[in-house]
Short mmCIF file of C-alpha atoms in Angstrom, two decimals:
data_model
loop_
_atom_site.label_atom_id
_atom_site.label_comp_id
_atom_site.label_asym_id
_atom_site.label_seq_id
_atom_site.Cartn_x
_atom_site.Cartn_y
_atom_site.Cartn_z
CA ASP P 14 17.95 -27.22 -14.58
CA GLU P 15 21.49 -25.65 -14.57
CA LEU P 16 19.83 -22.10 -15.38
CA SER P 17 17.38 -22.40 -12.08
CA ASN P 18 18.00 -20.96 -8.99
CA TYR P 19 16.21 -20.54 -5.91
CA ALA P 20 14.21 -17.61 -4.42
CA PRO P 21 14.54 -16.86 -0.71
CA MET P 22 11.82 -17.76 1.55
CA LEU P 23 8.93 -14.90 1.94
CA SER P 24 8.70 -13.64 5.52
CA LYS P 25 7.22 -11.18 7.45
CA ASP P 26 10.14 -9.13 7.58
CA LEU P 27 9.58 -8.01 3.92
CA CYS P 28 6.34 -6.39 4.45
CA PRO P 29 6.64 -2.78 5.67
CA ILE P 30 6.39 -0.55 2.61
CA ASP P 31 9.21 1.65 2.06
CA PHE P 32 7.42 5.05 0.23
CA SER P 33 10.59 6.45 -0.64
CA LYS P 34 10.98 4.29 -3.51
CA SER P 35 9.50 4.86 -6.85
CA ALA P 36 5.71 3.85 -7.16
CA GLN P 37 6.71 1.23 -9.49
CA GLU P 38 8.55 -0.65 -7.04
CA VAL P 39 6.07 -0.03 -4.06
CA HIS P 40 3.17 -1.34 -6.36
CA ASN P 41 5.12 -4.28 -7.15
CA LYS P 42 5.88 -5.03 -3.64
CA ILE P 43 2.23 -4.88 -2.96
CA ARG P 44 1.48 -7.33 -5.64
CA GLY P 45 4.32 -9.59 -4.93
CA LEU P 46 3.50 -9.97 -1.19
CA TYR P 47 -0.16 -10.69 -1.85
CA PRO P 48 -1.89 -13.02 -0.92
CA TRP P 49 0.98 -13.76 1.75
CA PRO P 50 2.32 -12.31 3.70
CA VAL P 51 0.73 -9.00 2.76
CA ALA P 52 2.51 -5.56 2.59
CA THR P 53 1.92 -3.32 5.51
CA THR P 54 2.41 0.37 6.66
CA LYS P 55 1.27 2.07 9.61
CA ILE P 56 -1.18 4.99 9.72
CA ASN P 57 -1.56 7.07 13.26
CA GLY P 58 0.45 4.06 14.93
CA LYS P 59 -1.97 1.23 13.58
CA LEU P 60 -0.98 -1.46 11.35
CA LEU P 61 -2.54 -1.60 7.95
CA LYS P 62 -2.24 -4.33 5.44
CA ILE P 63 -2.50 -3.41 1.90
CA HIS P 64 -3.76 -5.77 -0.70
CA LYS P 65 -4.33 -3.98 -3.58
CA SER P 66 -3.07 -0.96 -5.36
CA ARG P 67 -2.54 0.69 -8.88
CA ILE P 68 -0.10 3.52 -10.20
CA LEU P 69 -1.76 6.88 -10.84
CA ASN P 70 -0.78 8.88 -13.63
CA GLU P 71 -2.59 12.01 -11.95
CA CYS P 72 -0.12 14.75 -10.85
CA PHE P 73 0.19 15.53 -7.08
CA THR P 74 2.84 17.39 -5.05
CA GLY P 75 3.79 16.22 -1.52
CA VAL P 76 6.46 14.31 0.10
CA SER P 77 7.14 10.36 0.07
CA GLY P 78 4.57 8.70 2.46
CA GLU P 79 2.03 11.56 2.19
CA ILE P 80 -1.69 10.96 1.66
CA VAL P 81 -2.46 13.53 -1.30
CA ASP P 82 -6.00 12.63 -1.94
CA ASN P 83 -8.46 11.41 0.63
CA ASN P 84 -11.62 12.05 -1.41
CA ASN P 85 -13.15 8.34 -1.10
CA ARG P 86 -9.69 7.18 -2.01
CA LEU P 87 -6.29 6.67 -0.60
CA VAL P 88 -3.53 8.47 -2.77
CA VAL P 89 0.04 8.34 -1.63
CA MET P 90 2.94 9.78 -2.89
CA CYS P 91 6.15 7.93 -3.62
CA GLY P 92 9.66 9.04 -3.62
CA ASP P 93 10.00 9.51 -7.43
CA GLY P 94 6.92 12.00 -7.25
CA ASN P 95 4.53 9.68 -8.72
CA CYS P 96 1.73 7.99 -6.71
CA ILE P 97 -0.20 4.90 -6.22
CA GLU P 98 -3.71 4.29 -5.06
CA ILE P 99 -4.38 2.11 -2.48
CA LEU P 100 -7.29 0.03 -3.61
CA GLU P 101 -7.91 -2.77 -1.12
CA ILE P 102 -7.04 -2.45 2.60
CA GLN P 103 -7.39 -4.31 6.29
CA ALA P 104 -7.08 -2.70 9.65
CA GLU P 105 -5.76 -4.30 12.56
CA GLY P 106 -8.42 -6.90 13.49
CA LYS P 107 -10.98 -6.18 10.72
CA ARG P 108 -11.62 -7.69 7.33
CA LYS P 109 -10.22 -6.57 4.07
CA THR P 110 -12.41 -3.87 2.45
CA ASP P 111 -12.15 -1.65 -0.48
CA THR P 112 -10.67 1.62 0.22
CA ALA P 113 -14.39 3.84 0.14
CA SER P 114 -15.82 1.45 2.63
CA PHE P 115 -12.65 1.88 4.96
CA LEU P 116 -12.85 5.73 4.72
CA ARG P 117 -16.46 5.79 5.56
CA GLY P 118 -15.94 4.53 8.83
CA ARG P 119 -12.38 6.19 9.56
CA LYS P 120 -11.21 9.87 9.18
CA ILE P 121 -7.64 10.32 7.56
CA GLU P 122 -6.46 13.79 6.86
CA LYS P 123 -5.02 14.87 3.80
CA GLY P 124 -1.68 15.51 4.35
CA THR P 125 -0.73 12.44 6.83
CA ILE P 126 2.38 10.90 6.60
CA ILE P 127 2.06 7.16 6.65
CA GLY P 128 4.91 4.59 6.69
CA GLY P 129 6.61 1.86 8.52
#
């Protein structure tokens, strides 16, 4: 008991993703905030909830928060030069879905900067 400590309460203030951090930190944040309160970001001013991601070992160039691949997947550059792939996403007022299904209904251009 003497070695235990208390963790702070989770709140929605923790939700926004900062893509200037390393890919590992971003991925851990997404995992840590699932299933509640869920990590969030903004694309074109609209809020998106990010439910699942994975770290990629592929090489891309870009700035942090930039979508570097949108061919049936969303790959986002992080601050350390590595990328994460968003696997499950939820748009405002919509259901959670896999990214490929999400992209069938929405056009997100390669090079778009996300964040917030």
